[in-house]
Tab-separated table of C-alpha atoms in Angstrom:
chain	number	residue	atom	x	y	z
D	1	MET	CA	0.000	0.000	0.000
D	2	LYS	CA	2.874	2.333	0.864
D	3	THR	CA	4.537	1.565	-2.470
D	4	LEU	CA	1.295	2.365	-4.312
D	5	ASN	CA	1.002	5.700	-2.502
D	6	ASN	CA	4.600	6.542	-3.393
D	7	ILE	CA	3.907	5.817	-7.069
D	8	CYS	CA	0.784	8.001	-6.994
D	9	ASN	CA	2.678	10.856	-5.349
D	10	ARG	CA	5.436	10.647	-7.945
D	11	LEU	CA	2.898	10.744	-10.767
D	12	LYS	CA	1.206	13.791	-9.248
D	13	LYS	CA	4.545	15.622	-9.136
D	14	ASN	CA	5.415	14.763	-12.741
D	15	ASN	CA	4.782	17.983	-14.680
D	16	PHE	CA	5.033	16.206	-18.033
D	17	LEU	CA	2.293	13.693	-17.191
D	18	ASN	CA	0.165	16.316	-15.463
D	19	ALA	CA	0.195	18.586	-18.514
D	20	ILE	CA	-0.757	15.692	-20.788
D	21	PHE	CA	-3.482	14.594	-18.395
D	22	VAL	CA	-5.040	18.066	-18.199
D	23	LEU	CA	-5.047	18.446	-21.987
D	24	SER	CA	-6.197	14.898	-22.648
D	25	SER	CA	-8.943	14.966	-20.035
D	26	GLY	CA	-10.883	17.361	-22.220
D	27	SER	CA	-10.095	15.285	-25.292
D	28	ILE	CA	-11.275	12.089	-23.604
D	29	TRP	CA	-14.603	13.654	-22.730
D	30	ALA	CA	-14.927	15.199	-26.182
D	31	GLN	CA	-14.060	12.018	-28.071
D	32	GLY	CA	-16.262	9.993	-25.716
D	33	ILE	CA	-19.125	12.266	-26.727
D	34	VAL	CA	-18.194	11.839	-30.409
D	35	PHE	CA	-18.173	8.058	-30.050
D	36	LEU	CA	-21.488	7.885	-28.208
D	37	CYS	CA	-23.122	10.269	-30.653
D	38	SER	CA	-21.815	8.169	-33.540
D	39	LEU	CA	-24.111	5.389	-32.334
D	40	ILE	CA	-27.047	7.714	-33.011
D	41	ILE	CA	-25.643	9.423	-36.108
D	42	THR	CA	-25.143	6.128	-37.954
D	43	ARG	CA	-28.849	5.450	-37.453
D	44	LEU	CA	-30.009	8.953	-38.505
D	45	TYR	CA	-27.847	9.411	-41.590
D	46	LEU	CA	-27.262	7.160	-44.582
D	47	PRO	CA	-23.711	5.962	-45.330
D	48	ALA	CA	-23.867	8.116	-48.478
D	49	ASP	CA	-24.649	11.246	-46.377
D	50	ILE	CA	-21.659	10.549	-44.170
D	51	GLY	CA	-19.646	9.869	-47.325
D	52	PHE	CA	-20.386	13.319	-48.768
D	53	PHE	CA	-19.617	14.889	-45.378
D	54	THR	CA	-16.318	12.999	-45.173
D	55	PHE	CA	-15.438	14.094	-48.712
D	56	ILE	CA	-15.950	17.797	-47.936
D	57	LEU	CA	-14.201	17.599	-44.562
D	58	SER	CA	-11.255	15.919	-46.261
D	59	ILE	CA	-10.711	19.084	-48.283
D	60	ILE	CA	-10.921	21.174	-45.090
D	61	ASN	CA	-8.602	18.848	-43.166
D	62	ILE	CA	-5.982	18.977	-45.894
D	63	PHE	CA	-5.571	22.742	-45.539
D	64	SER	CA	-6.632	23.629	-41.977
D	65	GLY	CA	-3.256	22.632	-40.501
D	66	VAL	CA	-1.340	24.943	-42.847
D	67	ILE	CA	-3.873	27.728	-43.288
D	68	ASN	CA	-1.638	29.988	-41.136
D	69	GLY	CA	1.517	29.032	-43.007
D	70	ARG	CA	2.589	27.263	-39.786
D	71	TYR	CA	3.686	30.634	-38.416
D	72	GLU	CA	1.446	30.161	-35.389
D	73	ILE	CA	3.687	27.339	-34.140
D	74	SER	CA	6.445	29.867	-33.426
D	75	ILE	CA	4.203	31.752	-30.967
D	76	VAL	CA	5.093	29.132	-28.348
D	77	SER	CA	8.817	29.963	-28.431
D	78	ALA	CA	8.660	33.694	-29.341
D	79	SER	CA	11.133	35.744	-27.307
D	80	SER	CA	9.218	39.027	-26.946
D	81	ARG	CA	5.721	40.511	-26.876
D	82	SER	CA	6.440	42.343	-30.117
D	83	GLU	CA	7.360	39.070	-31.793
D	84	ILE	CA	4.185	37.429	-30.486
D	85	LYS	CA	2.114	40.300	-31.886
D	86	GLY	CA	3.807	40.031	-35.278
D	87	LEU	CA	3.290	36.277	-35.420
D	88	ILE	CA	-0.398	36.530	-34.477
D	89	GLN	CA	-1.116	39.204	-37.082
D	90	LEU	CA	0.927	37.428	-39.744
D	91	SER	CA	-0.776	34.105	-39.002
D	92	PHE	CA	-4.234	35.665	-39.342
D	93	LEU	CA	-3.314	37.484	-42.570
D	94	VAL	CA	-2.007	34.263	-44.099
D	95	ALA	CA	-5.189	32.472	-42.957
D	96	VAL	CA	-7.437	34.989	-44.756
D	97	ILE	CA	-5.437	34.767	-47.995
D	98	GLY	CA	-5.178	30.974	-47.739
D	99	SER	CA	-8.905	30.525	-47.113
D	100	ILE	CA	-9.783	32.529	-50.207
D	101	CYS	CA	-7.304	30.628	-52.400
D	102	VAL	CA	-8.392	27.188	-51.177
D	103	THR	CA	-12.085	28.019	-51.558
D	104	LEU	CA	-11.561	29.141	-55.140
D	105	GLY	CA	-9.446	26.065	-55.835
D	106	PHE	CA	-12.104	23.784	-54.342
D	107	TYR	CA	-14.728	25.467	-56.527
D	108	LEU	CA	-12.669	24.820	-59.671
D	109	TYR	CA	-12.044	21.212	-58.633
D	110	LEU	CA	-15.760	20.534	-58.215
D	111	LEU	CA	-16.547	22.360	-61.440
D	112	LEU	CA	-14.046	20.390	-63.519
D	113	TRP	CA	-13.827	16.956	-61.857
D	114	GLY	CA	-16.592	16.717	-59.283
D	115	LYS	CA	-19.153	13.964	-59.838
D	116	ASP	CA	-21.885	15.790	-57.918
D	117	ARG	CA	-22.345	19.433	-58.899
D	118	SER	CA	-24.695	20.019	-55.949
D	119	LEU	CA	-21.560	20.301	-53.781
D	120	LEU	CA	-20.888	23.680	-55.438
D	121	ALA	CA	-23.620	25.164	-53.242
D	122	LEU	CA	-21.498	24.354	-50.162
D	123	ILE	CA	-18.417	26.288	-51.261
D	124	TRP	CA	-18.973	29.199	-48.870
D	125	VAL	CA	-18.936	26.784	-45.919
D	126	CYS	CA	-15.369	25.814	-46.807
D	127	PHE	CA	-14.158	29.428	-46.596
D	128	PHE	CA	-15.584	30.017	-43.129
D	129	LEU	CA	-14.485	26.629	-41.765
D	130	LEU	CA	-10.931	27.274	-42.926
D	131	LEU	CA	-10.850	30.822	-41.532
D	132	ILE	CA	-12.193	29.683	-38.161
D	133	SER	CA	-9.575	26.904	-38.150
D	134	GLY	CA	-6.900	29.555	-38.630
D	135	VAL	CA	-8.146	31.526	-35.616
D	136	VAL	CA	-8.318	28.347	-33.509
D	137	ASN	CA	-4.736	27.453	-34.496
D	138	ILE	CA	-3.508	30.853	-33.297
D	139	LEU	CA	-5.380	30.613	-29.997
D	140	ASN	CA	-4.168	27.045	-29.412
D	141	ALA	CA	-0.582	28.175	-29.874
D	142	TYR	CA	-0.982	31.087	-27.449
D	143	ASN	CA	-2.781	28.902	-24.894
D	144	ASN	CA	0.043	26.381	-25.183
D	145	ARG	CA	2.626	29.109	-24.592
D	146	ALA	CA	0.732	30.269	-21.502
D	147	GLU	CA	0.240	26.632	-20.392
D	148	GLU	CA	-3.540	27.155	-20.299
D	149	TYR	CA	-4.234	23.496	-20.742
D	150	ARG	CA	-7.437	23.457	-18.710
D	151	ILE	CA	-8.991	26.099	-20.936
D	152	MET	CA	-8.000	24.138	-24.050
D	153	ALA	CA	-9.491	20.972	-22.576
D	154	ARG	CA	-12.804	22.634	-21.629
D	155	VAL	CA	-13.183	24.314	-24.997
D	156	TYR	CA	-12.549	21.003	-26.739
D	157	VAL	CA	-15.452	19.440	-24.819
D	158	ILE	CA	-17.747	22.409	-25.509
D	159	ARG	CA	-17.058	22.197	-29.232
D	160	SER	CA	-17.663	18.479	-29.336
D	161	VAL	CA	-20.954	18.679	-27.407
D	162	LEU	CA	-22.405	21.507	-29.485
D	163	GLN	CA	-21.329	19.964	-32.790
D	164	ASN	CA	-22.864	16.581	-32.088
D	165	VAL	CA	-26.070	17.952	-30.534
D	166	ILE	CA	-26.731	19.991	-33.669
D	167	ILE	CA	-25.875	17.075	-35.971
D	168	ILE	CA	-28.260	14.763	-34.107
D	169	GLY	CA	-30.992	17.416	-34.050
D	170	CYS	CA	-30.666	18.004	-37.779
D	171	GLY	CA	-30.600	14.252	-38.367
D	172	ILE	CA	-33.966	13.862	-36.676
D	173	PHE	CA	-35.404	16.314	-39.218
D	174	HIS	CA	-33.584	14.602	-42.111
D	175	TRP	CA	-31.400	17.553	-43.116
D	176	GLY	CA	-28.787	15.263	-44.621
D	177	ILE	CA	-25.399	16.744	-45.447
D	178	TRP	CA	-26.555	20.258	-44.534
D	179	GLY	CA	-27.189	19.132	-40.972
D	180	LEU	CA	-23.745	17.556	-40.719
D	181	LEU	CA	-22.039	20.719	-42.010
D	182	LEU	CA	-24.091	23.018	-39.780
D	183	GLY	CA	-22.987	21.047	-36.721
D	184	GLN	CA	-19.349	21.241	-37.820
D	185	PHE	CA	-19.573	25.008	-38.379
D	186	CYS	CA	-21.233	25.840	-35.055
D	187	GLY	CA	-18.912	23.498	-33.173
D	188	GLN	CA	-15.839	25.314	-34.506
D	189	LEU	CA	-17.219	28.685	-33.400
D	190	ALA	CA	-17.851	27.546	-29.840
D	191	GLY	CA	-15.272	28.479	-27.219
D	192	LEU	CA	-13.405	31.166	-29.176
D	193	LYS	CA	-14.188	33.841	-26.571
D	194	LYS	CA	-12.975	31.667	-23.703
D	195	GLN	CA	-9.757	30.738	-25.505
D	196	SER	CA	-8.930	34.339	-26.356
D	197	SER	CA	-9.631	35.868	-22.931
D	198	SER	CA	-6.037	35.763	-21.605
D	199	LEU	CA	-4.622	37.020	-24.900
D	200	LEU	CA	-6.993	39.991	-24.888
D	201	LYS	CA	-6.018	40.776	-21.276
D	202	SER	CA	-2.290	40.435	-21.944
D	203	GLY	CA	-1.844	43.981	-23.242
D	204	ILE	CA	-0.634	42.767	-26.635
D	205	LYS	CA	-2.390	45.045	-29.138
D	206	ILE	CA	-3.258	42.391	-31.670
D	207	PHE	CA	-5.896	44.546	-33.383
D	208	THR	CA	-3.444	47.373	-34.077
D	209	PRO	CA	-1.615	46.595	-37.336
D	210	ASP	CA	2.173	46.523	-36.955
D	211	ARG	CA	3.837	46.242	-40.333
D	212	ARG	CA	7.351	46.023	-38.902
D	213	ALA	CA	6.447	43.233	-36.498
D	214	ILE	CA	4.727	41.300	-39.294
D	215	GLN	CA	7.725	41.664	-41.617
D	216	TYR	CA	10.122	40.635	-38.847
D	217	ALA	CA	8.041	37.552	-38.038
D	218	PHE	CA	7.726	36.677	-41.723
D	219	TRP	CA	11.479	36.616	-42.367
D	220	LYS	CA	12.648	35.237	-39.015
D	221	HIS	CA	10.307	32.259	-39.177
D	222	SER	CA	10.267	31.833	-42.954
D	223	ARG	CA	11.263	28.162	-42.612
D	224	GLN	CA	7.793	27.501	-41.267
D	225	LEU	CA	6.302	28.617	-44.571
D	226	THR	CA	8.938	27.184	-46.903
D	227	TYR	CA	9.545	23.808	-45.240
D	228	SER	CA	7.151	23.008	-42.392
D	229	ALA	CA	3.968	24.167	-44.165
D	230	PRO	CA	4.596	22.172	-47.371
D	231	ALA	CA	5.517	19.118	-45.293
D	232	THR	CA	2.348	19.424	-43.205
D	233	LEU	CA	0.256	19.997	-46.327
D	234	ILE	CA	1.651	16.940	-48.068
D	235	ASN	CA	1.163	14.914	-44.876
D	236	ALA	CA	-2.481	16.008	-44.768
D	237	LEU	CA	-2.821	15.187	-48.456
D	238	ALA	CA	-1.323	11.746	-47.895
D	239	TYR	CA	-3.874	11.148	-45.125
D	240	SER	CA	-7.047	12.975	-46.185
D	241	ALA	CA	-6.671	12.433	-49.938
D	242	ILE	CA	-7.317	8.743	-49.259
D	243	SER	CA	-10.944	9.733	-48.651
D	244	ILE	CA	-11.071	11.650	-51.919
D	245	CYS	CA	-9.602	8.671	-53.761
D	246	ILE	CA	-12.111	6.262	-52.191
D	247	GLY	CA	-15.036	8.582	-52.911
D	248	ASN	CA	-14.097	9.012	-56.561
D	249	THR	CA	-13.236	5.335	-57.118
D	250	TYR	CA	-15.620	3.311	-54.952
D	251	GLY	CA	-18.497	5.753	-54.366
D	252	MET	CA	-19.864	7.785	-51.450
D	253	THR	CA	-21.445	4.828	-49.659
D	254	MET	CA	-18.061	3.106	-49.363
D	255	LEU	CA	-16.563	6.433	-48.288
D	256	GLY	CA	-19.233	6.697	-45.595
D	257	LEU	CA	-18.165	3.307	-44.194
D	258	TYR	CA	-14.531	4.377	-44.347
D	259	GLY	CA	-15.463	7.671	-42.660
D	260	ILE	CA	-16.848	5.874	-39.607
D	261	SER	CA	-13.710	3.718	-39.439
D	262	LEU	CA	-11.677	6.940	-39.403
D	263	ARG	CA	-13.679	8.197	-36.429
D	264	VAL	CA	-12.650	5.162	-34.410
D	265	LEU	CA	-9.033	5.099	-35.598
D	266	GLY	CA	-8.765	8.814	-35.014
D	267	LEU	CA	-9.760	8.551	-31.341
D	268	PRO	CA	-6.234	8.040	-29.937
D	269	LEU	CA	-4.826	10.636	-32.337
D	270	ALA	CA	-7.402	13.210	-31.250
D	271	VAL	CA	-7.327	12.315	-27.545
D	272	PHE	CA	-3.620	11.901	-26.922
D	273	SER	CA	-1.270	12.276	-29.888
D	274	SER	CA	-1.637	16.009	-30.547
D	275	ASN	CA	-1.793	16.811	-26.829
D	276	ILE	CA	1.338	14.801	-26.049
D	277	ALA	CA	3.058	16.552	-28.968
D	278	ARG	CA	2.290	19.988	-27.499
D	279	VAL	CA	3.775	19.037	-24.139
D	280	HIS	CA	6.758	17.336	-25.795
D	281	TYR	CA	7.462	20.513	-27.759
D	282	ARG	CA	7.314	22.694	-24.651
D	283	ASP	CA	9.577	20.386	-22.628
D	284	ALA	CA	11.945	19.848	-25.536
D	285	VAL	CA	12.509	23.620	-25.837
D	286	LYS	CA	13.495	23.675	-22.158
D	287	GLU	CA	15.743	20.625	-22.524
D	288	ILE	CA	17.503	22.165	-25.519
D	289	ALA	CA	18.237	25.274	-23.486
D	290	ALA	CA	19.702	23.116	-20.702
D	291	VAL	CA	21.665	20.369	-22.499
D	292	GLN	CA	21.544	21.313	-26.224
D	293	ASN	CA	19.499	18.254	-27.268
D	294	TYR	CA	16.061	16.801	-26.624
D	295	PHE	CA	16.759	13.058	-26.650
D	296	HIS	CA	15.664	12.320	-23.071
D	297	CYS	CA	12.343	14.128	-23.561
D	298	THR	CA	11.721	12.313	-26.863
D	299	VAL	CA	12.419	8.843	-25.440
D	300	LYS	CA	10.211	9.566	-22.420
D	301	THR	CA	7.396	10.684	-24.707
D	302	LEU	CA	7.636	7.594	-26.923
D	303	MET	CA	7.672	5.210	-23.962
D	304	LEU	CA	4.496	6.795	-22.646
D	305	ALA	CA	2.866	6.624	-26.070
D	306	LEU	CA	3.822	2.972	-26.595
D	307	ALA	CA	2.178	1.953	-23.333
D	308	GLY	CA	-1.173	3.139	-24.640
D	309	VAL	CA	-1.056	2.505	-28.369
D	310	VAL	CA	0.043	-1.158	-28.361
D	311	PRO	CA	-2.943	-2.642	-26.470
D	312	PHE	CA	-5.371	-0.355	-28.327
D	313	THR	CA	-4.014	-1.493	-31.709
D	314	ILE	CA	-4.213	-5.180	-30.747
D	315	VAL	CA	-7.842	-4.853	-29.639
D	316	LEU	CA	-8.778	-3.142	-32.898
D	317	MET	CA	-7.071	-5.776	-35.032
D	318	VAL	CA	-8.773	-8.654	-33.231
D	319	CYS	CA	-12.257	-7.368	-32.473
D	320	SER	CA	-13.156	-4.528	-34.869
D	321	PRO	CA	-15.611	-6.258	-37.277
D	322	MET	CA	-17.583	-7.847	-34.445
D	323	LEU	CA	-17.614	-4.657	-32.363
D	324	PHE	CA	-18.755	-2.498	-35.277
D	325	ALA	CA	-21.635	-4.862	-36.062
D	326	ILE	CA	-22.758	-4.830	-32.420
D	327	ILE	CA	-22.263	-1.123	-31.713
D	328	PHE	CA	-23.178	0.581	-34.991
D	329	GLY	CA	-25.351	-2.041	-36.622
D	330	GLU	CA	-24.758	-4.948	-38.984
D	331	GLU	CA	-24.513	-2.717	-42.068
D	332	TRP	CA	-21.368	-1.132	-40.556
D	333	ARG	CA	-19.452	-4.422	-40.093
D	334	GLU	CA	-17.498	-3.614	-43.257
D	335	ALA	CA	-16.142	-0.491	-41.556
D	336	GLY	CA	-14.737	-2.735	-38.820
D	337	ILE	CA	-12.837	-4.705	-41.466
D	338	TYR	CA	-11.295	-1.447	-42.699
D	339	VAL	CA	-10.237	-0.635	-39.125
D	340	ARG	CA	-8.573	-4.062	-38.757
D	341	ILE	CA	-6.535	-3.433	-41.909
D	342	LEU	CA	-5.461	0.101	-41.011
D	343	ALA	CA	-4.906	-0.265	-37.244
D	344	PRO	CA	-1.124	-1.048	-37.385
D	345	MET	CA	-0.458	1.957	-39.597
D	346	PHE	CA	-2.460	4.263	-37.344
D	347	GLY	CA	-0.587	2.927	-34.307
D	348	ILE	CA	2.777	3.857	-35.812
D	349	ARG	CA	1.383	7.170	-37.027
D	350	PHE	CA	0.287	7.874	-33.473
D	351	LEU	CA	3.877	7.435	-32.234
D	352	VAL	CA	5.252	9.760	-34.905
D	353	GLY	CA	2.587	12.332	-34.051
D	354	THR	CA	3.606	12.505	-30.388
D	355	VAL	CA	7.104	13.709	-31.340
D	356	GLY	CA	6.084	15.328	-34.618
D	357	TYR	CA	7.594	18.714	-33.753
D	358	GLY	CA	11.035	17.079	-33.712
D	359	PHE	CA	11.995	18.393	-37.138
D	360	ILE	CA	11.008	21.942	-36.163
D	361	LEU	CA	13.037	21.660	-32.950
D	362	ALA	CA	16.044	20.513	-34.969
D	363	SER	CA	15.479	23.165	-37.670
D	364	ARG	CA	15.409	20.319	-40.181
D	365	GLN	CA	11.998	20.869	-41.728
D	366	LEU	CA	13.363	19.722	-45.092
D	367	PHE	CA	13.521	16.149	-43.737
D	368	GLU	CA	9.889	16.403	-42.674
D	369	LEU	CA	9.001	17.519	-46.193
D	370	PHE	CA	10.907	14.552	-47.640
D	371	PHE	CA	8.937	11.992	-45.624
D	372	GLN	CA	5.606	13.587	-46.466
D	373	ILE	CA	6.501	13.510	-50.160
D	374	LEU	CA	7.182	9.779	-49.771
D	375	LEU	CA	3.744	9.284	-48.216
D	376	PHE	CA	1.967	11.282	-50.887
D	377	GLY	CA	3.927	9.485	-53.602
D	378	ALA	CA	2.856	6.147	-52.121
D	379	LEU	CA	-0.786	7.246	-52.263
D	380	ILE	CA	-0.464	8.393	-55.867
D	381	GLY	CA	1.204	5.089	-56.771
D	382	GLY	CA	-1.555	3.089	-55.102
D	383	SER	CA	-4.347	5.104	-56.729
D	384	LEU	CA	-2.787	4.516	-60.155
D	385	LEU	CA	-2.717	0.756	-59.545
D	386	VAL	CA	-6.360	0.453	-58.432
D	387	ARG	CA	-8.001	0.170	-61.850
D	388	PRO	CA	-5.298	-1.762	-63.796
D	389	CYS	CA	-4.966	-4.325	-60.985
D	390	ASN	CA	-8.717	-4.368	-60.279
D	391	TRP	CA	-8.176	-3.842	-56.546
D	392	ASN	CA	-11.194	-3.827	-54.293
D	393	ILE	CA	-11.229	-1.361	-51.406
D	394	SER	CA	-9.774	-3.877	-48.909
D	395	VAL	CA	-6.716	-4.531	-51.087
D	396	PHE	CA	-6.215	-0.791	-51.600
D	397	LEU	CA	-6.356	-0.136	-47.850
D	398	PHE	CA	-3.955	-3.022	-47.165
D	399	TYR	CA	-1.474	-1.472	-49.592
D	400	ILE	CA	-1.820	1.896	-47.821
D	401	SER	CA	-1.357	0.312	-44.392
D	402	VAL	CA	1.828	-1.606	-45.277
D	403	VAL	CA	3.593	1.117	-47.263
D	404	TYR	CA	2.662	3.958	-44.910
D	405	SER	CA	3.784	1.927	-41.873
D	406	GLY	CA	7.246	1.505	-43.366
D	407	ILE	CA	7.594	5.218	-44.101
D	408	TYR	CA	6.361	6.237	-40.637
D	409	LEU	CA	8.871	3.895	-38.980
D	410	LEU	CA	11.723	5.428	-40.950
D	411	GLU	CA	10.520	8.909	-39.992
D	412	LEU	CA	10.374	7.955	-36.313
D	413	LEU	CA	13.958	6.644	-36.360
D	414	THR	CA	15.139	9.853	-38.025
D	415	ILE	CA	13.505	12.018	-35.336
D	416	LEU	CA	15.167	9.922	-32.637
D	417	PHE	CA	18.569	10.290	-34.295
D	418	MET	CA	18.169	14.068	-34.643
D	419	SER	CA	17.113	14.452	-31.016
D	420	LYS	CA	20.561	13.223	-29.907
D	421	ARG	CA	22.484	15.877	-31.864
D	422	ARG	CA	24.113	18.645	-29.869
D	423	TYR	CA	24.305	21.410	-32.459
D	424	LEU	CA	21.011	22.943	-31.304
D	425	LYS	CA	20.936	26.209	-29.413
D	426	LYS	CA	17.660	27.905	-28.569
């Protein structure tokens, strides 16, 4: 009993675990809500409705992570209030320009290659979802800098609750894809005031344009735009473009089944991976300042991640088809088969995600870009083989799982190697 108490006391004093716990507590609640609501949503919406929703969100997900040019990431390590102001204003400016460009590009894509022209009516939703994502990215970065993890956790829950309540309500009245998109839009808006409260009270005049500060931030952190942003974009393409490929090749019903499998596979990524990465980045910056590398922090992070991801992956590989049939209904058993195929790849991707800022910490964003190009190239290669080889969707997903797993493992080993180098000075 005494030993157990000692272990508990040591865990309570561990700042690294405490920060992850505070962040992830909100994510656990939020994703728990998402999972429970999925039981209702799959009975209110047709697989084709969810397929169209997944298709549109795939476009949003591809660009939301880079809509600020990745400049917002540097807010965490900015050395002065003036630099923070410049980064915030620059990040928002890039988000506005990026949202316009992506919306116009999406419109042209649907006009030229889209199979369903009715999606053109939804183009304005894409602009606002992307712009709101840009604002959320900025606030997340500032909250991370200020270690406001409880606020981030609460807001995450609020967004999840509102989004799913609206989606279920619209589903009852058979609003179809419009109901799904309305829930997504309102969910993103929720919590912005709470997240921005400390920034507004900080005295940083973010609403007063500062051309010098913006220019300084632009040039000092230009690697974010030239290396990190393209790498993140290609990574998102390699992940989200799978949905586009499935929708165009196998139809929206199949994409709807795949979309539900993504919800389940994305649970550990949404609950823990991104939150662990934020804490790893913060602690790594401190470790670099102390010992000029971040190897110890990286190994500690990966050990923690392994303890959770291994049993979760095994359960998914063994039980997914049966669990999906029981939980979501027999018509969704096929989605469980997709989960079984993709689970190993998502497990390795989870590990990479927890230390994903490693290339930024090492100022080696070019390596990150290289690995994302490999992933995207693998997807392009697979999509070109689908028709000549007459692959069904299961064979295509197996190809993605095997090839992506190999690339993610190589990326993980590279991050570990770079974390041991001692040329870093922050």
